[in-house]
CSV table of C-alpha atoms in Angstrom, one decimal:
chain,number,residue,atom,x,y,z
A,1,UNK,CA,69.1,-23.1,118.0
A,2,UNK,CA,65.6,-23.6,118.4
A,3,UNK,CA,66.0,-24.9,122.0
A,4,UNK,CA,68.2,-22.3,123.0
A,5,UNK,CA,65.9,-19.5,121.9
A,6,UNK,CA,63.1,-21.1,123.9
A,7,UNK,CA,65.3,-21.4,127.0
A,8,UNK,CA,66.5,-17.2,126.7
A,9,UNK,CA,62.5,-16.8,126.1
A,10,UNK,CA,61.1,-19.2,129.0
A,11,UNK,CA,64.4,-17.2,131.3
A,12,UNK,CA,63.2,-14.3,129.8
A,13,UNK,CA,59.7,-13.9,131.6
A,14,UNK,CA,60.8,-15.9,134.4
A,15,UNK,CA,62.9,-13.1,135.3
A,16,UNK,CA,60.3,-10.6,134.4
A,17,UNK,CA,57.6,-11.7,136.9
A,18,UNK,CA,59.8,-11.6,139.7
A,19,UNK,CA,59.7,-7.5,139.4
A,20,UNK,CA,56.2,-5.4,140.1
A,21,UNK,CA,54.0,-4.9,137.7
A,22,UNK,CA,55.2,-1.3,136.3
A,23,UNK,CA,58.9,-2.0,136.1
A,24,UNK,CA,57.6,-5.4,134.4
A,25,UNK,CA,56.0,-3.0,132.0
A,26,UNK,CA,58.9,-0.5,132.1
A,27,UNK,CA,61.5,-2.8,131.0
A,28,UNK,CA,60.1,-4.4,128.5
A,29,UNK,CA,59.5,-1.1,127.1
A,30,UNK,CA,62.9,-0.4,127.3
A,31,UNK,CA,64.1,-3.3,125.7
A,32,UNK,CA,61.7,-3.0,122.5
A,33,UNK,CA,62.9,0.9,122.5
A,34,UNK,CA,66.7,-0.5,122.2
A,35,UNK,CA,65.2,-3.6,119.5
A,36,UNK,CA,63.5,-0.8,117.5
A,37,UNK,CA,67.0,1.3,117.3
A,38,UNK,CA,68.4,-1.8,115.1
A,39,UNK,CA,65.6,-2.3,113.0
A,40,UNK,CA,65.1,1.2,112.2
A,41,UNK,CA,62.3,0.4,109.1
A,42,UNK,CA,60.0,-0.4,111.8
A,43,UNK,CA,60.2,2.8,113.0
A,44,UNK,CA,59.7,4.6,110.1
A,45,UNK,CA,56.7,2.2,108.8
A,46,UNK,CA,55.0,2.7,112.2
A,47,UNK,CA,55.3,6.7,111.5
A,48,UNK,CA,54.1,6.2,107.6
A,49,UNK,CA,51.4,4.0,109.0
A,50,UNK,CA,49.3,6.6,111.7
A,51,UNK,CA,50.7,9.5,109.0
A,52,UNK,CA,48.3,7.7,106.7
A,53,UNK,CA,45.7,6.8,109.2
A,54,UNK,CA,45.9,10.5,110.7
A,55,UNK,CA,46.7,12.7,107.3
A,56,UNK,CA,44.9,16.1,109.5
A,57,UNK,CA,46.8,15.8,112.8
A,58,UNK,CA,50.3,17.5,112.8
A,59,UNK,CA,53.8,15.5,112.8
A,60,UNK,CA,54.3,16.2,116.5
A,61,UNK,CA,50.8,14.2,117.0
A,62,UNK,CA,51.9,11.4,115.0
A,63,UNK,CA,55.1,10.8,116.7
A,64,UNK,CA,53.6,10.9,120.2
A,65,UNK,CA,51.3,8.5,119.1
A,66,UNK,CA,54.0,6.5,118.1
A,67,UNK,CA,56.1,6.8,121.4
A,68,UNK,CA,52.7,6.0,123.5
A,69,UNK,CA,52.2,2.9,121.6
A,70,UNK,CA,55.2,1.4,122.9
A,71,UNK,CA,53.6,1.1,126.3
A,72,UNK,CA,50.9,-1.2,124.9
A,73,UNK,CA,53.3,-3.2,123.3
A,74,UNK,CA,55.4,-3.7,126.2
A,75,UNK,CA,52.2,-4.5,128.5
A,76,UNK,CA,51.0,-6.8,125.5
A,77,UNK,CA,54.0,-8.9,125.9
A,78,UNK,CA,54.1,-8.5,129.7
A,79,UNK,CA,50.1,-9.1,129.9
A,80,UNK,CA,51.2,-12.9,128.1
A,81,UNK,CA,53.6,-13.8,130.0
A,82,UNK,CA,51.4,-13.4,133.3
A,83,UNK,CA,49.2,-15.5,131.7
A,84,UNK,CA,49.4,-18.4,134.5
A,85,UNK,CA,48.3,-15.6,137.3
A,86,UNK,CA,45.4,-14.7,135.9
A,87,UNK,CA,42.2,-16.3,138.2
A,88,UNK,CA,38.4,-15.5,138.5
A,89,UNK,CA,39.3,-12.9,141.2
A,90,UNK,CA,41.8,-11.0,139.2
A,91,UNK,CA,39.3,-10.6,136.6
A,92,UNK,CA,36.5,-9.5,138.9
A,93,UNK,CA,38.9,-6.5,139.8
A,94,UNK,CA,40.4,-5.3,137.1
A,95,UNK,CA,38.5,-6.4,133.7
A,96,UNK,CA,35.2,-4.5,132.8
A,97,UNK,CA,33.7,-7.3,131.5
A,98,UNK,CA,29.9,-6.0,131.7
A,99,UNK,CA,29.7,-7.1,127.9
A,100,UNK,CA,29.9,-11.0,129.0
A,101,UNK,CA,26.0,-11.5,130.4
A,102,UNK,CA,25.1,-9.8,127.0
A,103,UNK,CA,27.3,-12.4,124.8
A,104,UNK,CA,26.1,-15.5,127.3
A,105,UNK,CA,22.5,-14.2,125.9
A,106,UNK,CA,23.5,-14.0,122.1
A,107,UNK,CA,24.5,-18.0,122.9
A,108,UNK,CA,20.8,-18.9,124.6
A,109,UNK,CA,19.2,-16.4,121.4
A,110,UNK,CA,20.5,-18.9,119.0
A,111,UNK,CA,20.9,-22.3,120.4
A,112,UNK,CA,24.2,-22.7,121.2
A,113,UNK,CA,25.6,-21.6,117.6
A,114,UNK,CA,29.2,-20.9,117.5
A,115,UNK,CA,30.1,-17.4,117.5
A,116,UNK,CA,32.7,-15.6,114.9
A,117,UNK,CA,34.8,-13.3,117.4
A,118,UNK,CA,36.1,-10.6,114.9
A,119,UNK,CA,39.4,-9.2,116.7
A,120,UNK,CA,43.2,-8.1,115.9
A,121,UNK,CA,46.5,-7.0,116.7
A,122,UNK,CA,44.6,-4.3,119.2
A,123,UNK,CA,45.4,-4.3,123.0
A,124,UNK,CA,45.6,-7.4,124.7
A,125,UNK,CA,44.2,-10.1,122.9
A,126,UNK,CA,46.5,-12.3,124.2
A,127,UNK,CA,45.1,-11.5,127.5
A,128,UNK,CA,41.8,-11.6,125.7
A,129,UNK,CA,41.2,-15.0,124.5
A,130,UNK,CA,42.7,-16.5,128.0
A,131,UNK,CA,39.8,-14.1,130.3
A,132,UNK,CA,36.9,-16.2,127.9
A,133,UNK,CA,38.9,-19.4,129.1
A,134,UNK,CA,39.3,-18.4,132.9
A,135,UNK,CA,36.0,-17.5,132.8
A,136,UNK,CA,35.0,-21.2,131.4
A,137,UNK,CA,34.3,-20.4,128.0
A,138,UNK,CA,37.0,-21.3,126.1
A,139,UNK,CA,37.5,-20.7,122.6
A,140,UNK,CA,39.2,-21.2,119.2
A,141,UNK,CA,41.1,-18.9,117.6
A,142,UNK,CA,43.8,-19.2,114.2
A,143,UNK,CA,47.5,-18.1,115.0
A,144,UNK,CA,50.5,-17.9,112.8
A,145,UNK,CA,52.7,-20.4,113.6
A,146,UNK,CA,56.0,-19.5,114.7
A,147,UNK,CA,58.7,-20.7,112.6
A,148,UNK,CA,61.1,-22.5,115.7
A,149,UNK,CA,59.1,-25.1,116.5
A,150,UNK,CA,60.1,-25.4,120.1
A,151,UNK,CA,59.1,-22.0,120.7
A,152,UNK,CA,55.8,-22.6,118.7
A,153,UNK,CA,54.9,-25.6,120.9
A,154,UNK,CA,55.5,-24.0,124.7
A,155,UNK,CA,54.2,-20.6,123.2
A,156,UNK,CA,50.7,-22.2,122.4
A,157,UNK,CA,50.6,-24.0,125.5
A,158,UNK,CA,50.7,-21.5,127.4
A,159,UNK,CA,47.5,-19.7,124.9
A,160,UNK,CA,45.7,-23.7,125.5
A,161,UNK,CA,46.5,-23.2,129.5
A,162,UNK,CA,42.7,-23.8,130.4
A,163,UNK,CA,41.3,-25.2,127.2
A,164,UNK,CA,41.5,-22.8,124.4
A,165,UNK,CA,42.7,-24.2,121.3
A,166,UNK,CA,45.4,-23.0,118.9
A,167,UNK,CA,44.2,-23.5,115.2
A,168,UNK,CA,47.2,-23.3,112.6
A,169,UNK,CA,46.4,-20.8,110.1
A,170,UNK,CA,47.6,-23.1,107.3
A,171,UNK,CA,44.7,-24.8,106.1
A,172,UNK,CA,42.6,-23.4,109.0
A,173,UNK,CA,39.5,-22.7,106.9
A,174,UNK,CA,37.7,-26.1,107.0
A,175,UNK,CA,38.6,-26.3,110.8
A,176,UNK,CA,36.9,-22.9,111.4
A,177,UNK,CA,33.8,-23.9,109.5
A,178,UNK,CA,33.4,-27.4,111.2
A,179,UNK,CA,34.1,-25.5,114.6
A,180,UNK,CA,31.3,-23.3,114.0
A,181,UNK,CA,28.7,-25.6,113.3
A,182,UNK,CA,29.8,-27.9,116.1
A,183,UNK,CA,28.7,-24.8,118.3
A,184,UNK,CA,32.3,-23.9,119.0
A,185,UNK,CA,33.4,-20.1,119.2
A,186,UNK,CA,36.2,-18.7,116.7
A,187,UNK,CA,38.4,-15.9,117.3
A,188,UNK,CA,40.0,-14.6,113.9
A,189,UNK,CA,42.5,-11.9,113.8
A,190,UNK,CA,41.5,-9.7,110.2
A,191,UNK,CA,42.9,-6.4,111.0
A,192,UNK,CA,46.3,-7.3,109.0
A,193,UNK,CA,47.7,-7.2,105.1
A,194,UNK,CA,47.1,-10.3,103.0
A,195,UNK,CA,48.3,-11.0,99.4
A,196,UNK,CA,45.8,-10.0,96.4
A,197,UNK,CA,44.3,-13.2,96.0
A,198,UNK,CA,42.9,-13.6,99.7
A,199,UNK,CA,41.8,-10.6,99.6
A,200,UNK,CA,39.1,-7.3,99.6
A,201,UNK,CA,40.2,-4.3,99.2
A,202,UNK,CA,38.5,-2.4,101.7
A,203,UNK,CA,38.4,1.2,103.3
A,204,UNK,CA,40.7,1.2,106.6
A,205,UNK,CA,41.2,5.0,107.7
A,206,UNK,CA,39.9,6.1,104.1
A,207,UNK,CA,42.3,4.2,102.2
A,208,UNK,CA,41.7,1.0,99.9
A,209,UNK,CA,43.6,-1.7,102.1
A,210,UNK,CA,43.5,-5.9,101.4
A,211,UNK,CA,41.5,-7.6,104.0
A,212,UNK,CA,41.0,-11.2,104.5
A,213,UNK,CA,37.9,-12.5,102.7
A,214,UNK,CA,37.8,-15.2,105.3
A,215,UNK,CA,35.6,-13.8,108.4
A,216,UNK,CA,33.0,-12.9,106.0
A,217,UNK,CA,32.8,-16.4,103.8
A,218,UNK,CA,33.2,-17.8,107.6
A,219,UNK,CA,30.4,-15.9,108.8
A,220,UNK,CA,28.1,-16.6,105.6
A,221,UNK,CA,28.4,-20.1,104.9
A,222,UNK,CA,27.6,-20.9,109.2
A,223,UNK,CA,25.2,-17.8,109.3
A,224,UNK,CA,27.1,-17.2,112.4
A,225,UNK,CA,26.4,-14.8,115.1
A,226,UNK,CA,29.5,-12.3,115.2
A,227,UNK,CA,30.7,-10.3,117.6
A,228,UNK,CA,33.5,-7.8,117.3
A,229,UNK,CA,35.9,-6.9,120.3
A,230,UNK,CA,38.9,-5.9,121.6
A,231,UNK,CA,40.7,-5.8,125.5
A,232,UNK,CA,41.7,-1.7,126.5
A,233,UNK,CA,43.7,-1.1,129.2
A,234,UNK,CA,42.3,2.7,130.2
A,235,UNK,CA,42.1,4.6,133.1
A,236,UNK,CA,44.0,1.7,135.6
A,237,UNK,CA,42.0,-1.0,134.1
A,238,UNK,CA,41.0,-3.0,131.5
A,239,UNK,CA,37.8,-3.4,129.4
A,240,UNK,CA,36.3,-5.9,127.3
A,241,UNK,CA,35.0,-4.0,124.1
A,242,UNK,CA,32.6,-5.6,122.3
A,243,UNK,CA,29.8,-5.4,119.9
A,244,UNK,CA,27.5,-7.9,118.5
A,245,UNK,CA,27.2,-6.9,115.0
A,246,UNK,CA,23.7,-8.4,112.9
A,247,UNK,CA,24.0,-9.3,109.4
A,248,UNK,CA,21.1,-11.8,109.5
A,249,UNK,CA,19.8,-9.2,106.8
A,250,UNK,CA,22.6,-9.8,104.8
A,251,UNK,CA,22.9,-13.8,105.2
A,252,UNK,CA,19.4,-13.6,104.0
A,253,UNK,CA,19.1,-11.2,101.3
A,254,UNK,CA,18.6,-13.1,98.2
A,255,UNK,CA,19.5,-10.2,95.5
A,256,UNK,CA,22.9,-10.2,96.6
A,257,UNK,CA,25.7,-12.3,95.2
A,258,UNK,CA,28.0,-14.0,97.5
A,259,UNK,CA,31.1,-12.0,96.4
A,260,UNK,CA,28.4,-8.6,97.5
A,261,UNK,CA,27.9,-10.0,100.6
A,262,UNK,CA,31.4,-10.9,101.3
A,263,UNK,CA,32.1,-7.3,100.5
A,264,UNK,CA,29.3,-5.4,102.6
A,265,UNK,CA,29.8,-8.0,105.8
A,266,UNK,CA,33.9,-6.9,105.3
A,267,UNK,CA,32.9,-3.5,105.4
A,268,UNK,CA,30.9,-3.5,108.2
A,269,UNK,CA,33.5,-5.6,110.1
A,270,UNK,CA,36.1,-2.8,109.1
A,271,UNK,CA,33.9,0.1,110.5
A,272,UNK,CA,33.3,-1.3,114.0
A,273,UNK,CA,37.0,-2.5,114.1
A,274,UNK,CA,38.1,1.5,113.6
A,275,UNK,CA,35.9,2.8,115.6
A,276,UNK,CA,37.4,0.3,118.5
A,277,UNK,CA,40.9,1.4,117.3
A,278,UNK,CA,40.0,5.2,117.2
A,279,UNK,CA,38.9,4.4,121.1
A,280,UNK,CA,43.1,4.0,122.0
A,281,UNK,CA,45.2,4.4,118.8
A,282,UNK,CA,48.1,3.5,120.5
A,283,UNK,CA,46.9,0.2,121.9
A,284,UNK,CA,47.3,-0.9,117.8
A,285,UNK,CA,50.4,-2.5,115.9
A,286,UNK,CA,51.2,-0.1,114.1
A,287,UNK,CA,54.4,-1.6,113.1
A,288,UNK,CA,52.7,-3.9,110.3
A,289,UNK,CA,52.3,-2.5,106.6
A,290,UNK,CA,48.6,-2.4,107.0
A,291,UNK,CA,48.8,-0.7,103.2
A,292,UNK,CA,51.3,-2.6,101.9
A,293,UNK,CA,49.1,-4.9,98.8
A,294,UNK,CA,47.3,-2.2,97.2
A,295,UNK,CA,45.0,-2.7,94.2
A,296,UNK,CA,47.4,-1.7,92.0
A,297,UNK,CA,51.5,-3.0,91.7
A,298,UNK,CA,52.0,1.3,90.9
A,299,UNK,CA,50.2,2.2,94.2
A,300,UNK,CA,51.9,-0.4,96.4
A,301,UNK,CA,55.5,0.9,95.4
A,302,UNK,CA,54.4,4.4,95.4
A,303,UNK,CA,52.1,4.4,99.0
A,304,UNK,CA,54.9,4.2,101.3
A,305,UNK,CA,57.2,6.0,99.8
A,306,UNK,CA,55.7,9.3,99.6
A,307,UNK,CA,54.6,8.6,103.4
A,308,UNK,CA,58.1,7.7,104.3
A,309,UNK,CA,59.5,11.1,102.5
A,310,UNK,CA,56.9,13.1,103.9
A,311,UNK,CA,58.5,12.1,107.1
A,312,UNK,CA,61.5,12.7,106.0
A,313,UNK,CA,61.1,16.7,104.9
A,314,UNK,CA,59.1,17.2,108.6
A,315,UNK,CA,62.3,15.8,110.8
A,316,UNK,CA,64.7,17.7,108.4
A,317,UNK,CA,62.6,20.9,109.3
């Protein structure tokens, strides 16, 4: 089984980069359209999710929010499978990558220290990590591990292509740590639910949502430098967001507990990240339950729910 899913997946883009760019794109949004029509509980927890990101704009805002974000999903996938095409030249024409002489300084600023790239589910970070590597800089960043191994083994290759490395997420906290202090730079995905244990409960759109702990624990026991970011595709062309965010006042503030700082480095983390979603709200996944571990076992059941039958009443009228 494993094999043969790797084989439809490996035929899959094969076929795909045989057509032009927009009917790449164009298809594969067609196929996730038809996917989504047999899973219809993505659907709806997409719509719950921007509902309760975007409580002020109107039902017909939030479902063409929805039916634009299928766009950057498509090019998301179709961006990684072109992976192999991507060259110095390509990059140079259609990547506003303006940030990069800025970042190569925050590397000479302090000696070569590995650098916590703060990112998620926004755009194309697949794209993303393998421009840094192109561009010889390659990086590490944590993944989830797919569950066929076949498909987990060719899928990372492709991400390793030109000498980024692929850290497991299982047990990936000491690897990030040692990575970091050998001057190597970490990308970590953060914009995603974790289970109340890992977590802060932090503000995202104005609602209490868990948020990994481990960027911020990352960033404070390395005293790294940390840039957040995110690839846009706007206007024909893509741009590298980024912002180098300073919390040396923070790593050194000696009236704050570790567990404070974990929390105010989190919440800073949080801001810049919305303010990069609230650039092109459709380029997020809006598919996850960002909301779903709340601080309370009552709120988690109840969140959704009322979001879902909100829905409900506004396609009924």
């Amino acid at each position: 089984m494993d094999r043969f899913v790797l084989i439809l997946i490996r035929l899959f883009f094969k076929s795909l980069n045989c057509l032009p760019l927009p009917w790449r794109i164009k298809t594969t949004e067609a196929l996730i359209k038809t996917a989504i029509r047999f899973s219809p509980r993505h659907s709806k927890v997409a719509l719950a999710n921007i509902r309760l990101a975007f409580p002020k704009e109107n039902p017909e805002w939030h479902q063409n929010l929805y039916n634009k974000s299928f766009s950057s999903l498509a090019r998301l996938i179709v961006d990684f499978g072109r992976l192999p095409e991507i060259n110095k030249e390509w990059i140079e024409q259609n990547v506003d990558i303006s940030y990069w002489p800025s970042f190569l300084e925050l590397k000479r600023r302090n000696n070569g220290k590995g650098v916590l790239l703060v990112t998620g589910h926004l755009g194309s970070f697949e794209l993303q990590a393998y421009i840094l590597s192109v561009l010889g800089h390659p990086i590490k960043f944590v993944v989830r591990n797919f569950k066929l191994p076949a498909v987990d083994k060719w899928w990372n290759a492709q991400r390793e292509r030109l000498g980024n490395k692929a850290i497991p997420r299982r047990g990936a906290f000491r690897q990030i740590l040692a990575s970091l202090r050998n001057g190597d730079d970490v990308a970590l995905l953060f914009d995603q639910n974790v289970t109340r244990n890992f977590a802060v409960f932090i503000e995202w759109f104005g609602r209490p949502a868990a948020t990994t702990k481990a960027v911020a624990l990352a960033a404070l026991r390395c005293q790294s430098p940390v840039v957040i970011s995110a690839l846009l595709y706007k206007n024909s062309r893509y741009s590298l967001e980024a912002r180098e965010i300073d919390l040396t006042g923070i790593y050194s503030n000696t009236t704050l507990s570790d567990q404070e700082k974990i929390m105010k480095i989190t919440s800073i983390l949080v801001k810049e990240y919305e303010d990069l979603i609230r650039l092109s709200p459709e380029s997020w996944f809006w598919m996850h339950r960002r909301w779903k571990t709340t601080q309370s076992q009552d709120d988690e059941k109840q969140l959704y729910q009322a979001s879902l039958a909100q829905i409900a009443e506004n396609q009924k009228g």
